[in-house]
CSV table of C-alpha atoms in Angstrom, one decimal:
chain,number,residue,atom,x,y,z
A,818,UNK,CA,27.7,-177.1,-98.2
A,819,UNK,CA,28.0,-175.1,-94.9
A,820,UNK,CA,28.0,-176.4,-91.4
A,821,UNK,CA,28.1,-174.5,-88.1
A,822,UNK,CA,29.7,-175.6,-84.8
A,823,UNK,CA,28.4,-173.7,-81.8
A,824,UNK,CA,31.0,-174.1,-79.1
A,825,UNK,CA,33.7,-174.1,-81.7
A,826,UNK,CA,36.2,-172.9,-79.2
A,827,UNK,CA,36.1,-176.2,-77.4
A,828,UNK,CA,39.2,-178.3,-77.2
A,829,UNK,CA,37.1,-181.1,-78.6
A,830,UNK,CA,36.7,-179.3,-82.0
A,831,UNK,CA,39.7,-181.0,-83.7
A,832,UNK,CA,37.9,-184.3,-83.3
A,833,UNK,CA,35.0,-183.0,-85.4
A,834,UNK,CA,37.4,-181.5,-87.9
A,835,UNK,CA,39.3,-184.7,-88.2
A,836,UNK,CA,36.0,-186.5,-89.0
A,837,UNK,CA,34.9,-183.9,-91.5
A,838,UNK,CA,38.3,-184.3,-93.3
A,839,UNK,CA,38.4,-188.1,-93.3
A,840,UNK,CA,34.8,-188.4,-94.5
A,841,UNK,CA,34.8,-185.7,-97.1
A,842,UNK,CA,33.1,-188.0,-99.7
A,843,UNK,CA,30.2,-188.6,-97.3
A,844,UNK,CA,29.7,-184.9,-96.4
A,845,UNK,CA,31.3,-182.6,-99.0
A,846,UNK,CA,31.6,-179.4,-96.9
A,847,UNK,CA,32.7,-176.1,-98.4
A,848,UNK,CA,32.5,-174.0,-95.2
A,849,UNK,CA,32.8,-174.7,-91.5
A,850,UNK,CA,31.9,-171.9,-89.1
A,851,UNK,CA,33.1,-172.0,-85.5
A,852,UNK,CA,30.9,-170.0,-83.2
A,853,UNK,CA,32.1,-169.2,-79.7
A,854,UNK,CA,31.8,-166.1,-77.4
A,855,UNK,CA,35.5,-166.5,-76.4
A,856,UNK,CA,37.4,-164.8,-79.2
A,857,UNK,CA,40.8,-166.1,-78.2
A,858,UNK,CA,39.6,-169.7,-78.1
A,859,UNK,CA,37.7,-169.7,-81.3
A,860,UNK,CA,40.6,-168.0,-83.2
A,861,UNK,CA,43.0,-170.6,-81.8
A,862,UNK,CA,40.7,-173.5,-82.8
A,863,UNK,CA,40.0,-172.0,-86.2
A,864,UNK,CA,43.8,-171.9,-86.9
A,865,UNK,CA,44.2,-175.6,-85.9
A,866,UNK,CA,41.2,-176.5,-88.0
A,867,UNK,CA,42.6,-174.8,-91.1
A,868,UNK,CA,45.9,-176.5,-90.7
A,869,UNK,CA,44.3,-179.9,-90.3
A,870,UNK,CA,42.1,-179.5,-93.4
A,871,UNK,CA,45.0,-178.2,-95.4
A,872,UNK,CA,47.2,-181.2,-94.5
A,873,UNK,CA,44.5,-183.6,-95.6
A,874,UNK,CA,43.8,-181.6,-98.8
A,875,UNK,CA,40.2,-180.6,-97.8
A,876,UNK,CA,39.0,-177.5,-99.6
A,877,UNK,CA,36.6,-176.3,-96.9
A,878,UNK,CA,36.9,-172.7,-95.7
A,879,UNK,CA,37.0,-172.2,-91.9
A,880,UNK,CA,35.6,-169.0,-90.5
A,881,UNK,CA,34.9,-168.0,-86.9
A,882,UNK,CA,32.4,-165.6,-85.2
A,883,UNK,CA,30.4,-164.9,-82.0
A,884,UNK,CA,27.2,-164.2,-84.0
A,885,UNK,CA,25.1,-167.4,-84.2
A,886,UNK,CA,22.5,-165.8,-86.6
A,887,UNK,CA,25.1,-164.7,-89.1
A,888,UNK,CA,26.8,-168.0,-89.0
A,889,UNK,CA,23.6,-170.0,-89.5
A,890,UNK,CA,22.6,-168.2,-92.8
A,891,UNK,CA,22.8,-170.8,-95.6
A,892,UNK,CA,23.9,-173.7,-93.3
A,893,UNK,CA,22.5,-177.2,-93.7
A,894,UNK,CA,23.1,-178.0,-90.0
A,895,UNK,CA,24.1,-176.3,-86.7
A,896,UNK,CA,25.9,-178.6,-84.2
A,897,UNK,CA,25.6,-177.7,-80.6
A,898,UNK,CA,28.5,-178.7,-78.3
A,899,UNK,CA,28.4,-175.9,-75.7
A,900,UNK,CA,29.0,-175.9,-71.9
A,901,UNK,CA,27.4,-173.0,-70.0
A,902,UNK,CA,29.9,-171.9,-67.3
A,903,UNK,CA,32.7,-174.1,-68.6
A,904,UNK,CA,34.6,-176.7,-66.6
A,905,UNK,CA,34.3,-174.8,-63.4
A,906,UNK,CA,30.5,-175.3,-63.3
A,907,UNK,CA,31.1,-179.0,-64.2
A,908,UNK,CA,33.5,-179.3,-61.3
A,909,UNK,CA,30.8,-177.8,-59.0
A,910,UNK,CA,28.1,-180.1,-60.4
A,911,UNK,CA,30.4,-183.1,-59.5
A,912,UNK,CA,31.3,-181.8,-56.1
A,913,UNK,CA,28.5,-180.3,-54.0
A,914,UNK,CA,26.0,-183.3,-54.4
A,915,UNK,CA,28.7,-185.5,-52.8
A,916,UNK,CA,28.6,-183.3,-49.8
A,917,UNK,CA,25.0,-184.3,-49.4
A,918,UNK,CA,25.7,-188.0,-49.9
A,919,UNK,CA,24.6,-188.1,-53.5
A,920,UNK,CA,26.2,-188.9,-56.8
A,921,UNK,CA,28.3,-186.1,-58.3
A,922,UNK,CA,27.8,-186.3,-62.1
A,923,UNK,CA,27.2,-183.8,-64.9
A,924,UNK,CA,24.3,-185.6,-66.7
A,925,UNK,CA,22.2,-187.2,-64.0
A,926,UNK,CA,21.2,-186.7,-60.4
A,927,UNK,CA,21.4,-183.2,-58.8
A,928,UNK,CA,24.5,-182.2,-60.9
A,929,UNK,CA,22.6,-183.2,-64.1
A,930,UNK,CA,19.6,-181.1,-63.1
A,931,UNK,CA,21.9,-178.1,-62.5
A,932,UNK,CA,23.4,-178.5,-66.0
A,933,UNK,CA,19.9,-178.8,-67.5
A,934,UNK,CA,18.6,-175.6,-65.8
A,935,UNK,CA,21.7,-173.7,-66.9
A,936,UNK,CA,21.8,-175.1,-70.4
A,937,UNK,CA,18.2,-175.3,-71.8
A,938,UNK,CA,17.4,-171.6,-71.8
A,939,UNK,CA,20.7,-170.9,-73.6
A,940,UNK,CA,20.1,-173.6,-76.2
A,941,UNK,CA,16.6,-172.5,-76.9
A,942,UNK,CA,17.8,-168.9,-77.4
A,943,UNK,CA,20.4,-170.1,-79.9
A,944,UNK,CA,17.9,-172.3,-81.7
A,945,UNK,CA,15.5,-169.4,-82.0
A,946,UNK,CA,18.2,-167.2,-83.5
A,947,UNK,CA,19.0,-170.0,-86.0
A,948,UNK,CA,15.3,-170.4,-86.9
A,949,UNK,CA,14.9,-166.7,-87.5
A,950,UNK,CA,17.5,-166.6,-90.3
A,951,UNK,CA,17.4,-170.3,-91.5
A,952,UNK,CA,14.3,-172.3,-90.5
A,953,UNK,CA,15.5,-175.2,-92.8
A,954,UNK,CA,18.7,-175.8,-90.9
A,955,UNK,CA,18.9,-179.0,-88.8
A,956,UNK,CA,20.0,-178.5,-85.2
A,957,UNK,CA,22.1,-181.5,-84.0
A,958,UNK,CA,22.6,-181.5,-80.2
A,959,UNK,CA,25.6,-183.0,-78.5
A,960,UNK,CA,25.1,-180.8,-75.5
A,961,UNK,CA,24.3,-182.7,-72.2
A,962,UNK,CA,22.0,-183.7,-70.8
A,963,UNK,CA,21.1,-184.6,-74.4
A,964,UNK,CA,17.7,-186.2,-73.8
A,965,UNK,CA,16.4,-183.1,-71.9
A,966,UNK,CA,18.0,-180.6,-74.3
A,967,UNK,CA,16.6,-182.5,-77.3
A,968,UNK,CA,13.1,-182.6,-75.9
A,969,UNK,CA,13.3,-178.9,-75.1
A,970,UNK,CA,14.2,-178.2,-78.7
A,971,UNK,CA,11.5,-180.5,-80.1
A,972,UNK,CA,8.8,-179.2,-77.8
A,973,UNK,CA,9.5,-175.7,-79.1
A,974,UNK,CA,9.1,-176.8,-82.7
A,975,UNK,CA,12.8,-176.8,-83.8
A,976,UNK,CA,14.2,-179.2,-86.4
A,977,UNK,CA,16.4,-181.0,-84.0
A,978,UNK,CA,17.9,-184.4,-83.3
A,979,UNK,CA,20.1,-185.4,-80.3
A,980,UNK,CA,23.2,-187.4,-80.7
A,981,UNK,CA,25.2,-189.4,-78.2
A,982,UNK,CA,28.4,-191.5,-78.8
A,983,UNK,CA,27.5,-194.5,-76.5
A,984,UNK,CA,25.9,-196.5,-79.3
A,985,UNK,CA,28.5,-195.9,-82.0
A,986,UNK,CA,31.2,-196.6,-79.4
A,987,UNK,CA,29.6,-199.9,-78.6
A,988,UNK,CA,29.1,-200.7,-82.3
A,989,UNK,CA,32.8,-200.2,-82.9
A,990,UNK,CA,33.7,-202.2,-79.8
A,991,UNK,CA,31.6,-205.2,-81.0
A,992,UNK,CA,33.0,-205.0,-84.5
A,993,UNK,CA,36.5,-205.3,-83.1
A,994,UNK,CA,35.5,-208.1,-80.7
A,995,UNK,CA,33.9,-210.0,-83.6
A,996,UNK,CA,36.5,-209.1,-86.2
A,997,UNK,CA,34.0,-207.6,-88.7
A,998,UNK,CA,33.5,-204.1,-90.2
A,999,UNK,CA,31.3,-201.7,-88.1
A,1000,UNK,CA,28.7,-201.5,-90.8
A,1001,UNK,CA,27.9,-205.2,-90.2
A,1002,UNK,CA,26.9,-204.6,-86.6
A,1003,UNK,CA,23.4,-203.3,-85.8
A,1004,UNK,CA,22.3,-202.7,-82.2
A,1005,UNK,CA,18.9,-203.2,-80.5
A,1006,UNK,CA,19.6,-200.1,-78.5
A,1007,UNK,CA,16.8,-198.6,-76.4
A,1008,UNK,CA,16.0,-196.3,-73.5
A,1009,UNK,CA,16.6,-192.6,-72.6
A,1010,UNK,CA,19.8,-190.8,-73.2
A,1011,UNK,CA,22.5,-192.2,-70.8
A,1012,UNK,CA,19.9,-194.8,-69.7
A,1013,UNK,CA,20.1,-197.4,-72.4
A,1014,UNK,CA,20.5,-201.1,-72.8
A,1015,UNK,CA,21.7,-203.2,-75.8
A,1016,UNK,CA,19.0,-205.9,-76.0
A,1017,UNK,CA,20.5,-207.4,-79.2
A,1018,UNK,CA,23.8,-207.3,-81.1
A,1019,UNK,CA,23.0,-208.2,-84.7
A,1020,UNK,CA,25.5,-209.4,-87.2
A,1021,UNK,CA,24.4,-208.5,-90.8
A,1022,UNK,CA,25.4,-210.3,-93.9
A,1023,UNK,CA,27.9,-208.6,-96.2
A,1024,UNK,CA,26.0,-205.8,-97.9
A,1025,UNK,CA,22.8,-206.4,-95.9
A,1026,UNK,CA,21.0,-203.2,-94.7
A,1027,UNK,CA,20.1,-202.6,-91.1
A,1028,UNK,CA,16.8,-201.1,-92.3
A,1029,UNK,CA,14.0,-203.7,-91.8
A,1030,UNK,CA,11.6,-204.6,-94.6
A,1031,UNK,CA,8.0,-203.8,-93.5
A,1032,UNK,CA,6.5,-206.8,-91.9
A,1033,UNK,CA,9.8,-208.7,-91.7
A,1034,UNK,CA,12.0,-209.5,-88.7
A,1035,UNK,CA,14.9,-207.2,-87.8
A,1036,UNK,CA,17.8,-208.1,-90.2
A,1037,UNK,CA,20.8,-210.0,-89.0
A,1038,UNK,CA,21.6,-212.7,-86.5
A,1039,UNK,CA,21.5,-211.8,-82.8
A,1040,UNK,CA,24.9,-212.6,-81.2
A,1041,UNK,CA,24.1,-211.2,-77.8
A,1042,UNK,CA,23.5,-214.5,-76.1
A,1043,UNK,CA,26.8,-215.9,-77.3
A,1044,UNK,CA,28.6,-212.7,-76.3
A,1045,UNK,CA,27.2,-212.9,-72.8
A,1046,UNK,CA,28.3,-216.5,-72.7
A,1047,UNK,CA,31.8,-216.1,-74.1
A,1048,UNK,CA,32.8,-212.5,-73.5
A,1049,UNK,CA,30.9,-211.5,-70.4
A,1050,UNK,CA,34.0,-210.7,-68.4
A,1051,UNK,CA,35.3,-208.3,-71.0
A,1052,UNK,CA,31.9,-206.7,-71.5
A,1053,UNK,CA,31.5,-206.2,-67.7
A,1054,UNK,CA,35.0,-204.7,-67.4
A,1055,UNK,CA,34.2,-202.2,-70.2
A,1056,UNK,CA,30.9,-201.2,-68.6
A,1057,UNK,CA,32.5,-201.3,-65.1
A,1058,UNK,CA,29.6,-203.4,-63.8
A,1059,UNK,CA,29.4,-206.9,-62.3
A,1060,UNK,CA,29.4,-209.8,-64.8
A,1061,UNK,CA,26.5,-211.3,-62.8
A,1062,UNK,CA,24.5,-208.2,-63.5
A,1063,UNK,CA,24.9,-208.5,-67.2
A,1064,UNK,CA,23.9,-212.1,-67.2
A,1065,UNK,CA,20.9,-211.4,-65.0
A,1066,UNK,CA,19.7,-208.6,-67.3
A,1067,UNK,CA,20.4,-210.6,-70.4
A,1068,UNK,CA,21.4,-207.3,-71.9
A,1069,UNK,CA,24.4,-204.9,-71.9
A,1070,UNK,CA,23.6,-201.7,-69.9
A,1071,UNK,CA,25.3,-198.4,-70.8
A,1072,UNK,CA,28.1,-197.6,-68.4
A,1073,UNK,CA,26.0,-194.7,-67.2
A,1074,UNK,CA,23.7,-197.2,-65.6
A,1075,UNK,CA,26.4,-197.9,-63.1
A,1076,UNK,CA,25.3,-194.7,-61.4
A,1077,UNK,CA,21.9,-196.4,-60.8
A,1078,UNK,CA,22.9,-200.0,-60.3
A,1079,UNK,CA,25.9,-199.2,-58.1
A,1080,UNK,CA,25.2,-195.7,-56.8
A,1081,UNK,CA,26.7,-196.1,-53.3
A,1082,UNK,CA,29.9,-197.8,-54.7
A,1083,UNK,CA,30.3,-194.9,-57.2
A,1084,UNK,CA,29.8,-192.3,-54.4
A,1085,UNK,CA,32.5,-193.9,-52.3
A,1086,UNK,CA,34.9,-193.9,-55.3
A,1087,UNK,CA,34.1,-190.3,-56.1
A,1088,UNK,CA,34.7,-189.2,-52.5
A,1089,UNK,CA,38.3,-190.3,-52.7
A,1090,UNK,CA,39.1,-189.1,-56.2
A,1091,UNK,CA,39.5,-185.9,-58.2
A,1092,UNK,CA,36.4,-184.9,-60.2
A,1093,UNK,CA,36.2,-185.7,-63.8
A,1094,UNK,CA,36.1,-182.0,-64.4
A,1095,UNK,CA,39.4,-181.5,-62.7
A,1096,UNK,CA,40.9,-184.2,-64.9
A,1097,UNK,CA,39.4,-182.7,-68.1
A,1098,UNK,CA,40.6,-179.2,-67.1
A,1099,UNK,CA,44.2,-180.5,-66.8
A,1100,UNK,CA,43.9,-182.1,-70.2
A,1101,UNK,CA,42.4,-179.0,-71.7
A,1102,UNK,CA,45.3,-176.8,-70.5
A,1103,UNK,CA,47.7,-179.1,-72.2
A,1104,UNK,CA,45.6,-179.3,-75.4
A,1105,UNK,CA,45.4,-175.5,-75.6
A,1106,UNK,CA,49.2,-175.4,-75.4
A,1107,UNK,CA,49.5,-177.9,-78.2
A,1108,UNK,CA,46.9,-176.0,-80.3
A,1109,UNK,CA,49.0,-172.8,-80.0
A,1110,UNK,CA,51.9,-174.5,-81.8
A,1111,UNK,CA,51.6,-173.3,-85.4
A,1112,UNK,CA,53.2,-176.5,-86.6
A,1113,UNK,CA,50.3,-178.7,-85.2
A,1114,UNK,CA,48.2,-179.9,-88.1
A,1115,UNK,CA,46.7,-183.1,-86.9
A,1116,UNK,CA,44.5,-184.3,-84.0
A,1117,UNK,CA,46.7,-184.7,-80.9
A,1118,UNK,CA,46.7,-188.2,-79.4
A,1119,UNK,CA,45.8,-186.7,-76.0
A,1120,UNK,CA,42.4,-185.8,-77.4
A,1121,UNK,CA,41.3,-189.4,-77.3
A,1122,UNK,CA,41.3,-189.1,-73.5
A,1123,UNK,CA,39.1,-186.0,-73.6
A,1124,UNK,CA,35.9,-188.0,-74.3
A,1125,UNK,CA,33.5,-188.0,-77.2
A,1126,UNK,CA,35.1,-190.8,-79.2
A,1127,UNK,CA,33.4,-191.4,-82.6
A,1128,UNK,CA,31.2,-188.3,-82.2
A,1129,UNK,CA,32.6,-186.8,-85.4
A,1130,UNK,CA,31.8,-189.9,-87.4
A,1131,UNK,CA,28.3,-190.1,-86.0
A,1132,UNK,CA,27.7,-186.4,-86.8
A,1133,UNK,CA,28.9,-186.7,-90.3
A,1134,UNK,CA,26.7,-189.8,-91.0
A,1135,UNK,CA,23.7,-188.1,-89.4
A,1136,UNK,CA,24.0,-184.8,-91.4
A,1137,UNK,CA,24.7,-186.7,-94.6
A,1138,UNK,CA,21.5,-188.8,-94.2
A,1139,UNK,CA,19.4,-185.7,-93.4
A,1140,UNK,CA,20.6,-183.7,-96.4
A,1141,UNK,CA,20.7,-186.6,-98.8
A,1142,UNK,CA,17.6,-188.5,-97.7
A,1143,UNK,CA,19.6,-191.8,-97.4
A,1144,UNK,CA,17.1,-193.7,-95.3
A,1145,UNK,CA,19.7,-195.6,-93.3
A,1146,UNK,CA,19.5,-196.6,-89.7
A,1147,UNK,CA,21.3,-194.7,-87.0
A,1148,UNK,CA,20.9,-194.4,-83.2
A,1149,UNK,CA,19.6,-190.9,-82.2
A,1150,UNK,CA,17.6,-189.0,-79.7
A,1151,UNK,CA,14.2,-188.2,-81.1
A,1152,UNK,CA,10.5,-188.2,-80.4
A,1153,UNK,CA,9.1,-191.5,-78.9
A,1154,UNK,CA,6.1,-191.7,-81.3
A,1155,UNK,CA,4.8,-194.8,-79.7
A,1156,UNK,CA,8.1,-196.7,-79.7
A,1157,UNK,CA,8.0,-197.1,-75.9
A,1158,UNK,CA,4.2,-197.5,-75.4
A,1159,UNK,CA,4.2,-196.4,-71.7
A,1160,UNK,CA,5.8,-193.1,-72.5
A,1161,UNK,CA,4.0,-190.1,-74.1
A,1162,UNK,CA,4.7,-189.7,-77.8
A,1163,UNK,CA,6.4,-186.4,-77.3
A,1164,UNK,CA,9.1,-187.7,-75.0
A,1165,UNK,CA,12.7,-187.9,-76.3
A,1166,UNK,CA,14.1,-191.4,-76.4
A,1167,UNK,CA,17.3,-192.9,-77.7
A,1168,UNK,CA,16.7,-195.5,-80.3
A,1169,UNK,CA,17.6,-196.8,-83.8
A,1170,UNK,CA,15.7,-194.7,-86.4
A,1171,UNK,CA,15.5,-194.4,-90.1
A,1172,UNK,CA,17.1,-191.1,-91.0
A,1173,UNK,CA,16.1,-189.1,-94.1
A,1174,UNK,CA,15.2,-185.7,-95.3
A,1175,UNK,CA,12.1,-185.7,-93.0
A,1176,UNK,CA,14.1,-186.4,-89.9
A,1177,UNK,CA,14.2,-189.6,-87.7
A,1178,UNK,CA,11.5,-192.3,-87.7
A,1179,UNK,CA,12.1,-194.7,-84.8
A,1180,UNK,CA,12.1,-198.4,-85.6
A,1181,UNK,CA,9.5,-200.7,-84.0
A,1182,UNK,CA,10.9,-202.3,-80.8
A,1183,UNK,CA,10.1,-205.5,-78.9
A,1184,UNK,CA,8.2,-204.9,-75.7
A,1185,UNK,CA,10.3,-203.4,-72.9
A,1186,UNK,CA,10.9,-205.8,-70.1
A,1187,UNK,CA,9.7,-204.7,-66.6
A,1188,UNK,CA,13.3,-204.7,-65.3
A,1189,UNK,CA,14.0,-201.9,-67.7
A,1190,UNK,CA,10.6,-200.3,-68.0
A,1191,UNK,CA,10.4,-199.3,-64.3
A,1192,UNK,CA,13.6,-197.3,-64.4
A,1193,UNK,CA,12.8,-195.7,-67.8
A,1194,UNK,CA,9.4,-194.6,-66.5
A,1195,UNK,CA,10.9,-193.2,-63.3
A,1196,UNK,CA,13.7,-191.2,-65.1
A,1197,UNK,CA,11.3,-190.0,-67.8
A,1198,UNK,CA,9.1,-188.5,-65.1
A,1199,UNK,CA,12.1,-186.7,-63.6
A,1200,UNK,CA,13.1,-185.4,-67.1
A,1201,UNK,CA,9.6,-183.9,-67.5
A,1202,UNK,CA,9.9,-182.1,-64.2
A,1203,UNK,CA,13.5,-181.1,-65.0
A,1204,UNK,CA,12.5,-179.6,-68.3
A,1205,UNK,CA,9.7,-177.6,-66.6
A,1206,UNK,CA,12.3,-176.3,-64.1
A,1207,UNK,CA,14.7,-175.4,-66.9
A,1208,UNK,CA,12.1,-173.6,-69.0
A,1209,UNK,CA,10.0,-171.9,-66.3
A,1210,UNK,CA,12.4,-171.7,-63.3
A,1211,UNK,CA,11.4,-171.6,-59.7
A,1212,UNK,CA,12.6,-173.4,-56.5
A,1213,UNK,CA,9.5,-175.5,-56.2
A,1214,UNK,CA,10.1,-176.9,-59.7
A,1215,UNK,CA,13.7,-177.7,-58.9
A,1216,UNK,CA,12.6,-179.5,-55.7
A,1217,UNK,CA,9.9,-181.4,-57.5
A,1218,UNK,CA,12.4,-182.7,-60.1
A,1219,UNK,CA,14.9,-183.8,-57.4
A,1220,UNK,CA,12.2,-185.5,-55.4
A,1221,UNK,CA,11.2,-187.5,-58.5
A,1222,UNK,CA,14.7,-188.5,-59.3
A,1223,UNK,CA,15.4,-192.2,-58.4
A,1224,UNK,CA,18.9,-191.2,-57.1
A,1225,UNK,CA,17.5,-188.6,-54.7
A,1226,UNK,CA,13.8,-189.4,-53.9
A,1227,UNK,CA,13.8,-188.3,-50.3
A,1228,UNK,CA,12.1,-185.1,-49.0
A,1229,UNK,CA,14.9,-183.9,-46.8
A,1230,UNK,CA,17.6,-184.7,-49.4
A,1231,UNK,CA,15.6,-183.0,-52.2
A,1232,UNK,CA,15.1,-179.8,-50.1
A,1233,UNK,CA,18.8,-179.6,-49.2
A,1234,UNK,CA,19.9,-180.2,-52.7
A,1235,UNK,CA,17.5,-177.7,-54.1
A,1236,UNK,CA,18.9,-174.9,-52.0
A,1237,UNK,CA,22.4,-175.9,-52.8
A,1238,UNK,CA,21.7,-176.1,-56.6
A,1239,UNK,CA,20.3,-172.7,-56.7
A,1240,UNK,CA,23.1,-171.2,-54.6
A,1241,UNK,CA,25.7,-172.7,-56.8
A,1242,UNK,CA,24.1,-171.5,-60.0
A,1243,UNK,CA,22.5,-168.2,-59.1
A,1244,UNK,CA,24.6,-166.3,-61.6
A,1245,UNK,CA,23.1,-168.4,-64.4
A,1246,UNK,CA,19.5,-168.3,-63.2
A,1247,UNK,CA,17.8,-164.9,-63.7
A,1248,UNK,CA,14.7,-166.1,-61.7
A,1249,UNK,CA,16.9,-166.9,-58.7
A,1250,UNK,CA,18.4,-163.5,-58.3
């Protein structure tokens, strides 16, 4: 079984390799292909990957190339973890919006739109190259902004599913908090990528499946009320949000919702701190030095600070269910298909879904409370406009998306940010030259 990692020269790749090695029984790989335009990086990471697999006795061959089409031949899945422009563009995304008084962040606000318009055309080109040689391969997208990128792929007819580590991270957190194995925790997780709430934390009986029986209630006992009563302080600290907010919502918001619920507080924090991109760039420099050591044959401890915890396990489980038709429940980004009734069916949402050979089938959800529905609808409208700007280009489309974003939403601000976004990214936007 062959799998391809586009962006294989990323310092994050050893996290994936570690997951592939540890979960070899779940996903018995025979070949892992690292694809990256940077020859030095991909060769360096291929060497680390080979040593890690050898240490753990994994038989998979590791190859590397800059040719996506050649790599995709015969692969069951192509994983996308690319960053157009590298950490330097991320640093800019996190910097220039602050100069206009807005959040500096790589997945939402003006910085998130900049990443979308740079990234979507590149991802669509890669996906088309894959489809030309291997239309049966699944495309698994980790690349941010995951919701917009996944919808771009799906709207162009690709076999794609988006994946984020927020849900699996929370599942593991709750399992530790409750002292039970992760497989006994099922989440009532819903929203858009990086705009999600846990509306239930269900404890399953030993051996009980999270897949509901048609016509029956969702399995498990919902422990969210008791968690909010007994562990609210710990939950609020993890999400970096006020404990009173969690109790008012009667749900646990993703930590990304802090950018909406506490926008001005976050902007003040950012103005006095290095960007996350600067912190990551420093870590990456150290990681690359570690990877250059021919004795290194395991995932460095520093990598846990890089971000993306549990992505490898989520990826392995997702690919295994797709190729083996397991029919289990996983949280993914996929088509709405009526799950959130006030959104069109072809929007990408983040939700528990039954995963099998045919893809993802979202589970039915309880009605979305107005306190969540308003923000979901607002951001979904922005994402539609952001996708239009990314696919078709044009300053007016960029400005329309920013005007629709709940963290911008003012004419003068949208106009100023539009000009700055284009100026900062002109080298990546053929229509702007």
